[in-house]
PDB file of C-alpha atoms in Angstrom:
ATOM      1  CA  UNK O   1      57.406  76.558  50.153  1.00  0.00           C
ATOM      2  CA  UNK O   2      54.618  74.050  50.738  1.00  0.00           C
ATOM      3  CA  UNK O   3      52.736  74.004  54.015  1.00  0.00           C
ATOM      4  CA  UNK O   4      53.985  70.455  54.682  1.00  0.00           C
ATOM      5  CA  UNK O   5      57.637  71.493  54.251  1.00  0.00           C
ATOM      6  CA  UNK O   6      57.096  74.559  56.412  1.00  0.00           C
ATOM      7  CA  UNK O   7      55.660  72.384  59.217  1.00  0.00           C
ATOM      8  CA  UNK O   8      58.612  69.979  58.915  1.00  0.00           C
ATOM      9  CA  UNK O   9      61.156  72.796  59.196  1.00  0.00           C
ATOM     10  CA  UNK O  10      59.318  74.203  62.219  1.00  0.00           C
ATOM     11  CA  UNK O  11      59.286  70.769  63.895  1.00  0.00           C
ATOM     12  CA  UNK O  12      62.965  70.138  63.183  1.00  0.00           C
ATOM     13  CA  UNK O  13      63.981  73.552  64.517  1.00  0.00           C
ATOM     14  CA  UNK O  14      61.947  73.002  67.665  1.00  0.00           C
ATOM     15  CA  UNK O  15      63.660  69.645  68.252  1.00  0.00           C
ATOM     16  CA  UNK O  16      67.047  71.316  67.776  1.00  0.00           C
ATOM     17  CA  UNK O  17      66.161  73.954  70.390  1.00  0.00           C
ATOM     18  CA  UNK O  18      65.096  71.218  72.827  1.00  0.00           C
ATOM     19  CA  UNK O  19      68.349  69.382  72.119  1.00  0.00           C
ATOM     20  CA  UNK O  20      70.351  72.516  72.937  1.00  0.00           C
ATOM     21  CA  UNK O  21      68.547  72.820  76.279  1.00  0.00           C
ATOM     22  CA  UNK O  22      69.261  69.141  76.942  1.00  0.00           C
ATOM     23  CA  UNK O  23      72.992  69.646  76.273  1.00  0.00           C
ATOM     24  CA  UNK O  24      73.185  72.730  78.457  1.00  0.00           C
ATOM     25  CA  UNK O  25      70.992  71.702  81.382  1.00  0.00           C
ATOM     26  CA  UNK O  26      71.139  67.908  81.592  1.00  0.00           C
ATOM     27  CA  UNK O  27      74.516  67.141  80.020  1.00  0.00           C
ATOM     28  CA  UNK O  28      76.088  70.301  81.422  1.00  0.00           C
ATOM     29  CA  UNK O  29      78.419  70.577  78.430  1.00  0.00           C
ATOM     30  CA  UNK O  30      80.802  73.492  78.006  1.00  0.00           C
ATOM     31  CA  UNK O  31      79.733  76.479  75.904  1.00  0.00           C
ATOM     32  CA  UNK O  32      82.382  75.565  73.335  1.00  0.00           C
ATOM     33  CA  UNK O  33      81.033  72.016  72.905  1.00  0.00           C
ATOM     34  CA  UNK O  34      77.471  73.318  72.911  1.00  0.00           C
ATOM     35  CA  UNK O  35      78.205  75.714  70.038  1.00  0.00           C
ATOM     36  CA  UNK O  36      80.084  73.041  68.078  1.00  0.00           C
ATOM     37  CA  UNK O  37      77.388  70.376  68.443  1.00  0.00           C
ATOM     38  CA  UNK O  38      74.620  72.857  67.590  1.00  0.00           C
ATOM     39  CA  UNK O  39      76.475  73.948  64.458  1.00  0.00           C
ATOM     40  CA  UNK O  40      77.000  70.318  63.432  1.00  0.00           C
ATOM     41  CA  UNK O  41      73.304  69.494  63.769  1.00  0.00           C
ATOM     42  CA  UNK O  42      72.258  72.697  61.971  1.00  0.00           C
ATOM     43  CA  UNK O  43      74.514  71.713  59.068  1.00  0.00           C
ATOM     44  CA  UNK O  44      72.978  68.229  59.014  1.00  0.00           C
ATOM     45  CA  UNK O  45      69.506  69.783  59.137  1.00  0.00           C
ATOM     46  CA  UNK O  46      70.292  71.955  56.133  1.00  0.00           C
ATOM     47  CA  UNK O  47      71.542  68.900  54.238  1.00  0.00           C
ATOM     48  CA  UNK O  48      68.393  66.906  55.082  1.00  0.00           C
ATOM     49  CA  UNK O  49      66.163  69.631  53.586  1.00  0.00           C
ATOM     50  CA  UNK O  50      62.694  68.046  53.341  1.00  0.00           C
ATOM     51  CA  UNK O  51      63.486  64.825  55.202  1.00  0.00           C
ATOM     52  CA  UNK O  52      62.160  64.200  58.685  1.00  0.00           C
ATOM     53  CA  UNK O  53      64.461  62.968  61.447  1.00  0.00           C
ATOM     54  CA  UNK O  54      62.153  59.984  61.836  1.00  0.00           C
ATOM     55  CA  UNK O  55      62.998  58.950  58.261  1.00  0.00           C
ATOM     56  CA  UNK O  56      66.771  59.070  58.756  1.00  0.00           C
ATOM     57  CA  UNK O  57      68.568  55.720  58.775  1.00  0.00           C
ATOM     58  CA  UNK O  58      72.207  54.654  58.904  1.00  0.00           C
ATOM     59  CA  UNK O  59      72.573  54.838  55.120  1.00  0.00           C
ATOM     60  CA  UNK O  60      71.307  58.425  55.181  1.00  0.00           C
ATOM     61  CA  UNK O  61      73.990  59.412  57.660  1.00  0.00           C
ATOM     62  CA  UNK O  62      76.687  57.539  55.732  1.00  0.00           C
ATOM     63  CA  UNK O  63      75.625  59.375  52.565  1.00  0.00           C
ATOM     64  CA  UNK O  64      75.873  62.662  54.447  1.00  0.00           C
ATOM     65  CA  UNK O  65      79.443  61.974  55.565  1.00  0.00           C
ATOM     66  CA  UNK O  66      80.464  60.797  52.110  1.00  0.00           C
ATOM     67  CA  UNK O  67      79.178  64.041  50.577  1.00  0.00           C
ATOM     68  CA  UNK O  68      80.803  66.391  53.064  1.00  0.00           C
ATOM     69  CA  UNK O  69      84.207  64.906  52.281  1.00  0.00           C
ATOM     70  CA  UNK O  70      84.562  67.674  49.695  1.00  0.00           C
ATOM     71  CA  UNK O  71      85.144  70.072  52.592  1.00  0.00           C
ATOM     72  CA  UNK O  72      88.239  68.087  53.632  1.00  0.00           C
ATOM     73  CA  UNK O  73      87.459  68.201  57.340  1.00  0.00           C
ATOM     74  CA  UNK O  74      90.172  67.045  59.713  1.00  0.00           C
ATOM     75  CA  UNK O  75      89.790  63.720  61.513  1.00  0.00           C
ATOM     76  CA  UNK O  76      89.180  65.623  64.734  1.00  0.00           C
ATOM     77  CA  UNK O  77      86.288  67.589  63.192  1.00  0.00           C
ATOM     78  CA  UNK O  78      84.752  64.473  61.632  1.00  0.00           C
ATOM     79  CA  UNK O  79      84.967  62.645  64.963  1.00  0.00           C
ATOM     80  CA  UNK O  80      83.161  65.552  66.639  1.00  0.00           C
ATOM     81  CA  UNK O  81      80.428  65.601  63.974  1.00  0.00           C
ATOM     82  CA  UNK O  82      79.841  61.873  64.442  1.00  0.00           C
ATOM     83  CA  UNK O  83      79.698  62.366  68.219  1.00  0.00           C
ATOM     84  CA  UNK O  84      77.213  65.214  67.758  1.00  0.00           C
ATOM     85  CA  UNK O  85      74.908  63.089  65.609  1.00  0.00           C
ATOM     86  CA  UNK O  86      75.158  60.138  67.995  1.00  0.00           C
ATOM     87  CA  UNK O  87      74.208  62.388  70.901  1.00  0.00           C
ATOM     88  CA  UNK O  88      71.411  64.061  68.955  1.00  0.00           C
ATOM     89  CA  UNK O  89      69.752  60.822  67.843  1.00  0.00           C
ATOM     90  CA  UNK O  90      70.192  59.375  71.326  1.00  0.00           C
ATOM     91  CA  UNK O  91      68.188  62.356  72.530  1.00  0.00           C
ATOM     92  CA  UNK O  92      65.539  61.804  69.818  1.00  0.00           C
ATOM     93  CA  UNK O  93      65.302  58.120  70.784  1.00  0.00           C
ATOM     94  CA  UNK O  94      64.741  59.081  74.391  1.00  0.00           C
ATOM     95  CA  UNK O  95      61.993  61.450  73.272  1.00  0.00           C
ATOM     96  CA  UNK O  96      60.478  58.632  71.138  1.00  0.00           C
ATOM     97  CA  UNK O  97      60.960  60.615  67.923  1.00  0.00           C
ATOM     98  CA  UNK O  98      62.996  57.813  66.308  1.00  0.00           C
ATOM     99  CA  UNK O  99      62.845  54.047  66.790  1.00  0.00           C
ATOM    100  CA  UNK O 100      66.603  53.577  67.084  1.00  0.00           C
ATOM    101  CA  UNK O 101      69.839  55.543  66.915  1.00  0.00           C
ATOM    102  CA  UNK O 102      71.057  55.357  63.291  1.00  0.00           C
ATOM    103  CA  UNK O 103      74.402  56.971  64.183  1.00  0.00           C
ATOM    104  CA  UNK O 104      75.410  54.340  66.747  1.00  0.00           C
ATOM    105  CA  UNK O 105      77.108  52.079  64.210  1.00  0.00           C
ATOM    106  CA  UNK O 106      79.376  54.810  62.826  1.00  0.00           C
ATOM    107  CA  UNK O 107      83.041  54.533  63.702  1.00  0.00           C
ATOM    108  CA  UNK O 108      84.966  57.664  64.513  1.00  0.00           C
ATOM    109  CA  UNK O 109      88.197  58.163  62.557  1.00  0.00           C
ATOM    110  CA  UNK O 110      91.330  57.605  64.595  1.00  0.00           C
ATOM    111  CA  UNK O 111      92.843  60.902  65.589  1.00  0.00           C
ATOM    112  CA  UNK O 112      96.580  61.270  65.003  1.00  0.00           C
ATOM    113  CA  UNK O 113      98.487  61.274  68.273  1.00  0.00           C
ATOM    114  CA  UNK O 114     100.148  64.638  68.613  1.00  0.00           C
ATOM    115  CA  UNK O 115     102.557  65.219  71.448  1.00  0.00           C
ATOM    116  CA  UNK O 116     101.729  68.443  73.285  1.00  0.00           C
ATOM    117  CA  UNK O 117     104.185  71.316  73.125  1.00  0.00           C
ATOM    118  CA  UNK O 118     105.737  72.250  76.451  1.00  0.00           C
ATOM    119  CA  UNK O 119     108.418  74.475  77.964  1.00  0.00           C
ATOM    120  CA  UNK O 120     111.255  73.255  80.144  1.00  0.00           C
ATOM    121  CA  UNK O 121     112.153  74.919  83.439  1.00  0.00           C
ATOM    122  CA  UNK O 122     114.852  77.160  81.927  1.00  0.00           C
ATOM    123  CA  UNK O 123     112.434  78.417  79.288  1.00  0.00           C
ATOM    124  CA  UNK O 124     109.766  79.093  81.899  1.00  0.00           C
ATOM    125  CA  UNK O 125     112.271  81.128  83.910  1.00  0.00           C
ATOM    126  CA  UNK O 126     113.260  83.125  80.805  1.00  0.00           C
ATOM    127  CA  UNK O 127     109.639  84.138  80.432  1.00  0.00           C
ATOM    128  CA  UNK O 128     109.225  85.023  84.093  1.00  0.00           C
ATOM    129  CA  UNK O 129     112.392  87.153  84.070  1.00  0.00           C
ATOM    130  CA  UNK O 130     110.836  89.362  81.390  1.00  0.00           C
ATOM    131  CA  UNK O 131     108.019  90.419  83.714  1.00  0.00           C
ATOM    132  CA  UNK O 132     109.068  92.598  86.627  1.00  0.00           C
ATOM    133  CA  UNK O 133     105.993  93.088  88.824  1.00  0.00           C
ATOM    134  CA  UNK O 134     106.484  96.783  89.584  1.00  0.00           C
ATOM    135  CA  UNK O 135     103.295  98.121  87.962  1.00  0.00           C
ATOM    136  CA  UNK O 136      99.644  96.954  87.905  1.00  0.00           C
ATOM    137  CA  UNK O 137      99.774  95.336  84.457  1.00  0.00           C
ATOM    138  CA  UNK O 138     103.035  93.440  84.955  1.00  0.00           C
ATOM    139  CA  UNK O 139     102.135  92.421  88.505  1.00  0.00           C
ATOM    140  CA  UNK O 140      98.875  90.955  87.252  1.00  0.00           C
ATOM    141  CA  UNK O 141     100.490  89.234  84.267  1.00  0.00           C
ATOM    142  CA  UNK O 142     103.281  87.772  86.402  1.00  0.00           C
ATOM    143  CA  UNK O 143     100.687  86.442  88.857  1.00  0.00           C
ATOM    144  CA  UNK O 144      98.696  84.939  85.992  1.00  0.00           C
ATOM    145  CA  UNK O 145     101.666  83.075  84.523  1.00  0.00           C
ATOM    146  CA  UNK O 146     102.888  81.903  87.928  1.00  0.00           C
ATOM    147  CA  UNK O 147      99.419  80.547  88.717  1.00  0.00           C
ATOM    148  CA  UNK O 148      99.046  78.873  85.318  1.00  0.00           C
ATOM    149  CA  UNK O 149     102.383  77.096  85.702  1.00  0.00           C
ATOM    150  CA  UNK O 150     101.962  76.223  89.379  1.00  0.00           C
ATOM    151  CA  UNK O 151      98.377  74.978  89.134  1.00  0.00           C
ATOM    152  CA  UNK O 152      98.046  73.612  85.592  1.00  0.00           C
ATOM    153  CA  UNK O 153      94.601  75.127  85.221  1.00  0.00           C
ATOM    154  CA  UNK O 154      92.948  76.012  81.924  1.00  0.00           C
ATOM    155  CA  UNK O 155      92.884  79.676  80.940  1.00  0.00           C
ATOM    156  CA  UNK O 156      89.066  79.611  81.143  1.00  0.00           C
ATOM    157  CA  UNK O 157      89.340  78.355  84.726  1.00  0.00           C
ATOM    158  CA  UNK O 158      91.833  81.089  85.588  1.00  0.00           C
ATOM    159  CA  UNK O 159      89.657  83.852  84.120  1.00  0.00           C
ATOM    160  CA  UNK O 160      86.664  82.465  86.004  1.00  0.00           C
ATOM    161  CA  UNK O 161      88.367  82.648  89.409  1.00  0.00           C
ATOM    162  CA  UNK O 162      86.550  84.565  92.120  1.00  0.00           C
ATOM    163  CA  UNK O 163      87.783  85.541  95.581  1.00  0.00           C
ATOM    164  CA  UNK O 164      85.560  82.805  97.005  1.00  0.00           C
ATOM    165  CA  UNK O 165      87.657  80.216  95.139  1.00  0.00           C
ATOM    166  CA  UNK O 166      90.854  81.161  96.951  1.00  0.00           C
ATOM    167  CA  UNK O 167      92.013  79.368 100.084  1.00  0.00           C
ATOM    168  CA  UNK O 168      95.579  80.619 100.061  1.00  0.00           C
ATOM    169  CA  UNK O 169      96.208  79.814 103.713  1.00  0.00           C
ATOM    170  CA  UNK O 170      95.950  76.152 102.751  1.00  0.00           C
ATOM    171  CA  UNK O 171      97.570  76.729  99.324  1.00  0.00           C
ATOM    172  CA  UNK O 172      94.344  75.617  97.614  1.00  0.00           C
ATOM    173  CA  UNK O 173      92.249  77.056  94.804  1.00  0.00           C
ATOM    174  CA  UNK O 174      88.844  75.712  93.774  1.00  0.00           C
ATOM    175  CA  UNK O 175      88.242  75.756  90.030  1.00  0.00           C
ATOM    176  CA  UNK O 176      85.321  74.815  87.820  1.00  0.00           C
ATOM    177  CA  UNK O 177      86.409  72.898  84.744  1.00  0.00           C
ATOM    178  CA  UNK O 178      84.635  71.476  81.722  1.00  0.00           C
ATOM    179  CA  UNK O 179      81.001  70.697  82.408  1.00  0.00           C
ATOM    180  CA  UNK O 180      81.225  72.896  85.537  1.00  0.00           C
ATOM    181  CA  UNK O 181      83.031  70.071  87.350  1.00  0.00           C
ATOM    182  CA  UNK O 182      84.572  71.314  90.573  1.00  0.00           C
ATOM    183  CA  UNK O 183      88.072  70.379  91.687  1.00  0.00           C
ATOM    184  CA  UNK O 184      90.804  71.683  93.970  1.00  0.00           C
ATOM    185  CA  UNK O 185      94.231  72.586  92.602  1.00  0.00           C
ATOM    186  CA  UNK O 186      97.317  73.360  94.649  1.00  0.00           C
ATOM    187  CA  UNK O 187      99.357  76.548  94.451  1.00  0.00           C
ATOM    188  CA  UNK O 188     103.075  76.795  95.219  1.00  0.00           C
ATOM    189  CA  UNK O 189     104.518  79.251  97.743  1.00  0.00           C
ATOM    190  CA  UNK O 190     106.210  81.162  94.936  1.00  0.00           C
ATOM    191  CA  UNK O 191     103.040  81.531  92.867  1.00  0.00           C
ATOM    192  CA  UNK O 192     101.135  82.501  95.993  1.00  0.00           C
ATOM    193  CA  UNK O 193     103.691  85.249  96.696  1.00  0.00           C
ATOM    194  CA  UNK O 194     103.116  86.862  93.290  1.00  0.00           C
ATOM    195  CA  UNK O 195      99.351  86.405  93.498  1.00  0.00           C
ATOM    196  CA  UNK O 196      99.262  88.095  96.906  1.00  0.00           C
ATOM    197  CA  UNK O 197     101.484  90.911  95.609  1.00  0.00           C
ATOM    198  CA  UNK O 198      98.977  91.577  92.817  1.00  0.00           C
ATOM    199  CA  UNK O 199      95.923  91.275  95.072  1.00  0.00           C
ATOM    200  CA  UNK O 200      97.230  93.432  97.921  1.00  0.00           C
ATOM    201  CA  UNK O 201      99.266  96.105  96.152  1.00  0.00           C
ATOM    202  CA  UNK O 202      98.201  96.436  92.513  1.00  0.00           C
ATOM    203  CA  UNK O 203      94.701  95.115  91.820  1.00  0.00           C
ATOM    204  CA  UNK O 204      93.074  98.115  93.508  1.00  0.00           C
ATOM    205  CA  UNK O 205      94.523 100.410  90.805  1.00  0.00           C
ATOM    206  CA  UNK O 206      92.267  98.737  88.199  1.00  0.00           C
ATOM    207  CA  UNK O 207      89.272  98.080  90.456  1.00  0.00           C
ATOM    208  CA  UNK O 208      86.112 100.159  90.115  1.00  0.00           C
ATOM    209  CA  UNK O 209      85.655 102.916  92.665  1.00  0.00           C
ATOM    210  CA  UNK O 210      84.367 101.715  96.048  1.00  0.00           C
ATOM    211  CA  UNK O 211      84.481  98.081  94.906  1.00  0.00           C
ATOM    212  CA  UNK O 212      82.946  95.720  97.446  1.00  0.00           C
ATOM    213  CA  UNK O 213      84.828  92.440  97.398  1.00  0.00           C
ATOM    214  CA  UNK O 214      82.766  89.331  98.070  1.00  0.00           C
ATOM    215  CA  UNK O 215      82.971  85.652  97.124  1.00  0.00           C
ATOM    216  CA  UNK O 216      81.843  86.335  93.539  1.00  0.00           C
ATOM    217  CA  UNK O 217      84.260  89.202  92.862  1.00  0.00           C
ATOM    218  CA  UNK O 218      86.658  88.304  90.013  1.00  0.00           C
ATOM    219  CA  UNK O 219      90.313  87.825  90.945  1.00  0.00           C
ATOM    220  CA  UNK O 220      91.846  88.974  87.665  1.00  0.00           C
ATOM    221  CA  UNK O 221      90.474  92.170  86.149  1.00  0.00           C
ATOM    222  CA  UNK O 222      91.312  94.377  83.166  1.00  0.00           C
ATOM    223  CA  UNK O 223      92.308  98.046  83.210  1.00  0.00           C
ATOM    224  CA  UNK O 224      88.697  99.212  83.613  1.00  0.00           C
ATOM    225  CA  UNK O 225      87.828  96.859  86.450  1.00  0.00           C
ATOM    226  CA  UNK O 226      85.955  94.106  84.620  1.00  0.00           C
ATOM    227  CA  UNK O 227      86.748  90.400  84.652  1.00  0.00           C
ATOM    228  CA  UNK O 228      89.744  89.562  82.483  1.00  0.00           C
ATOM    229  CA  UNK O 229      88.879  87.390  79.485  1.00  0.00           C
ATOM    230  CA  UNK O 230      90.785  84.589  77.769  1.00  0.00           C
ATOM    231  CA  UNK O 231      91.616  86.731  74.761  1.00  0.00           C
ATOM    232  CA  UNK O 232      93.476  89.228  76.955  1.00  0.00           C
ATOM    233  CA  UNK O 233      95.564  86.471  78.545  1.00  0.00           C
ATOM    234  CA  UNK O 234      96.434  85.103  75.096  1.00  0.00           C
ATOM    235  CA  UNK O 235      97.460  88.578  73.924  1.00  0.00           C
ATOM    236  CA  UNK O 236      99.684  88.965  76.966  1.00  0.00           C
ATOM    237  CA  UNK O 237     101.554  85.783  76.066  1.00  0.00           C
ATOM    238  CA  UNK O 238     101.758  86.770  72.402  1.00  0.00           C
ATOM    239  CA  UNK O 239     103.587  89.958  73.371  1.00  0.00           C
ATOM    240  CA  UNK O 240     105.941  88.020  75.619  1.00  0.00           C
ATOM    241  CA  UNK O 241     106.697  85.469  72.897  1.00  0.00           C
ATOM    242  CA  UNK O 242     107.887  88.335  70.671  1.00  0.00           C
ATOM    243  CA  UNK O 243     110.513  89.326  73.254  1.00  0.00           C
ATOM    244  CA  UNK O 244     111.820  85.976  74.444  1.00  0.00           C
ATOM    245  CA  UNK O 245     114.274  83.890  72.413  1.00  0.00           C
ATOM    246  CA  UNK O 246     112.310  80.646  72.583  1.00  0.00           C
ATOM    247  CA  UNK O 247     111.372  79.080  69.275  1.00  0.00           C
ATOM    248  CA  UNK O 248     108.270  77.365  70.595  1.00  0.00           C
ATOM    249  CA  UNK O 249     104.627  78.251  70.782  1.00  0.00           C
ATOM    250  CA  UNK O 250     103.843  80.067  74.019  1.00  0.00           C
ATOM    251  CA  UNK O 251     100.225  79.957  75.156  1.00  0.00           C
ATOM    252  CA  UNK O 252      98.227  79.330  78.339  1.00  0.00           C
ATOM    253  CA  UNK O 253      97.707  75.726  77.245  1.00  0.00           C
ATOM    254  CA  UNK O 254     101.450  75.268  76.752  1.00  0.00           C
ATOM    255  CA  UNK O 255     101.875  76.319  80.399  1.00  0.00           C
ATOM    256  CA  UNK O 256      99.331  73.638  81.325  1.00  0.00           C
ATOM    257  CA  UNK O 257     101.257  71.054  79.278  1.00  0.00           C
ATOM    258  CA  UNK O 258     104.502  72.166  80.927  1.00  0.00           C
ATOM    259  CA  UNK O 259     102.962  71.764  84.379  1.00  0.00           C
ATOM    260  CA  UNK O 260     101.846  68.193  83.670  1.00  0.00           C
ATOM    261  CA  UNK O 261     105.113  67.185  81.998  1.00  0.00           C
ATOM    262  CA  UNK O 262     107.187  68.508  84.881  1.00  0.00           C
ATOM    263  CA  UNK O 263     105.111  66.648  87.481  1.00  0.00           C
ATOM    264  CA  UNK O 264     105.467  63.322  85.668  1.00  0.00           C
ATOM    265  CA  UNK O 265     109.183  63.819  85.112  1.00  0.00           C
ATOM    266  CA  UNK O 266     109.575  64.418  88.840  1.00  0.00           C
ATOM    267  CA  UNK O 267     107.814  61.124  89.570  1.00  0.00           C
ATOM    268  CA  UNK O 268     104.218  62.188  90.248  1.00  0.00           C
ATOM    269  CA  UNK O 269     101.580  59.478  89.994  1.00  0.00           C
ATOM    270  CA  UNK O 270      99.548  59.580  86.781  1.00  0.00           C
ATOM    271  CA  UNK O 271      96.259  59.511  88.714  1.00  0.00           C
ATOM    272  CA  UNK O 272      97.342  62.511  90.766  1.00  0.00           C
ATOM    273  CA  UNK O 273      98.172  64.471  87.608  1.00  0.00           C
ATOM    274  CA  UNK O 274      94.805  63.458  86.143  1.00  0.00           C
ATOM    275  CA  UNK O 275      93.052  64.823  89.222  1.00  0.00           C
ATOM    276  CA  UNK O 276      95.005  68.097  89.188  1.00  0.00           C
ATOM    277  CA  UNK O 277      94.336  68.639  85.482  1.00  0.00           C
ATOM    278  CA  UNK O 278      90.647  67.788  85.795  1.00  0.00           C
ATOM    279  CA  UNK O 279      90.721  65.137  83.063  1.00  0.00           C
ATOM    280  CA  UNK O 280      87.598  62.985  82.943  1.00  0.00           C
ATOM    281  CA  UNK O 281      89.581  60.056  81.520  1.00  0.00           C
ATOM    282  CA  UNK O 282      93.108  59.007  82.360  1.00  0.00           C
ATOM    283  CA  UNK O 283      93.694  58.374  78.648  1.00  0.00           C
ATOM    284  CA  UNK O 284      93.787  62.169  78.225  1.00  0.00           C
ATOM    285  CA  UNK O 285      96.558  62.363  80.819  1.00  0.00           C
ATOM    286  CA  UNK O 286      98.591  59.485  79.437  1.00  0.00           C
ATOM    287  CA  UNK O 287      99.797  61.568  76.497  1.00  0.00           C
ATOM    288  CA  UNK O 288     102.174  63.306  78.912  1.00  0.00           C
ATOM    289  CA  UNK O 289     103.897  60.005  79.643  1.00  0.00           C
ATOM    290  CA  UNK O 290     104.773  59.897  75.936  1.00  0.00           C
ATOM    291  CA  UNK O 291     106.270  63.368  76.238  1.00  0.00           C
ATOM    292  CA  UNK O 292     108.452  62.248  79.136  1.00  0.00           C
ATOM    293  CA  UNK O 293     109.489  59.115  77.256  1.00  0.00           C
ATOM    294  CA  UNK O 294     110.433  61.176  74.214  1.00  0.00           C
ATOM    295  CA  UNK O 295     112.737  63.329  76.344  1.00  0.00           C
ATOM    296  CA  UNK O 296     114.322  60.227  77.827  1.00  0.00           C
ATOM    297  CA  UNK O 297     114.963  58.871  74.337  1.00  0.00           C
ATOM    298  CA  UNK O 298     116.504  62.144  73.213  1.00  0.00           C
ATOM    299  CA  UNK O 299     118.789  62.241  76.232  1.00  0.00           C
ATOM    300  CA  UNK O 300     119.786  58.595  75.688  1.00  0.00           C
ATOM    301  CA  UNK O 301     120.514  59.094  71.989  1.00  0.00           C
ATOM    302  CA  UNK O 302     122.560  62.184  72.709  1.00  0.00           C
ATOM    303  CA  UNK O 303     124.602  60.801  75.610  1.00  0.00           C
ATOM    304  CA  UNK O 304     124.999  57.044  75.132  1.00  0.00           C
ATOM    305  CA  UNK O 305     128.059  56.036  73.053  1.00  0.00           C
ATOM    306  CA  UNK O 306     126.261  53.049  71.490  1.00  0.00           C
ATOM    307  CA  UNK O 307     122.870  54.676  71.012  1.00  0.00           C
ATOM    308  CA  UNK O 308     123.336  55.290  67.298  1.00  0.00           C
TER     309      UNK O 308
END
């Protein structure tokens, strides 16, 4: 390796490290997005080889995307890679490394609209009936599912709950969503009943000896007293899905979809649902209106004598 190439690689890697700090500190992006964007730029870096970022133009980037077509990436992945490059070169422009953003003119592929899977109220109740909260594990799992369905929170938000986030007297829970954005979600009386049952009667069985509960103490813990992780919640639902006779995917996110669909079907305002879900854009929430419309169409087709 020549000294010039070695210096270029060192410079490029340093810029990538600075970009990662920028994403984490200034943009406050989630860890998932941070990992994805970093991987996308590292892949682009490897493809560039001995070319400096300052020498990259729009044709270079177009050539890159034409060559990676052999990997048959989905439209969603390609859209993310384009977004990553746009963000990266915007950062380089701000740092005066490049004279313009060569990725700005790229158009993201249109993502196919996929209606989210959801469970109706009868299916939700079938799942709940399988979990009798008479032991620490089932009491915790029942509380988790009740909270997911009642609050519509993400599984990451649920696992991140601390005692300081709970204001059960006012039926409120503070959660931190994507980008550490804070919002308040509401909890139903029924979900609160099961959460209190777990907290008061069963959580102590798993807690570490002489645990001192403060505002940063995790609400949901595993069998050895540590914070419950997303993987454990997913496994819990996988086991339940094996027992229940519902031929649909059952996951924490499906509970979130079910929460939003139910609210809209009961007449909730779209903006209210957006706020409760923590969506940055209302366009993300609007997909649930399509779900509701689809159910209306199915009911109409099934019941109306002249529908067919």
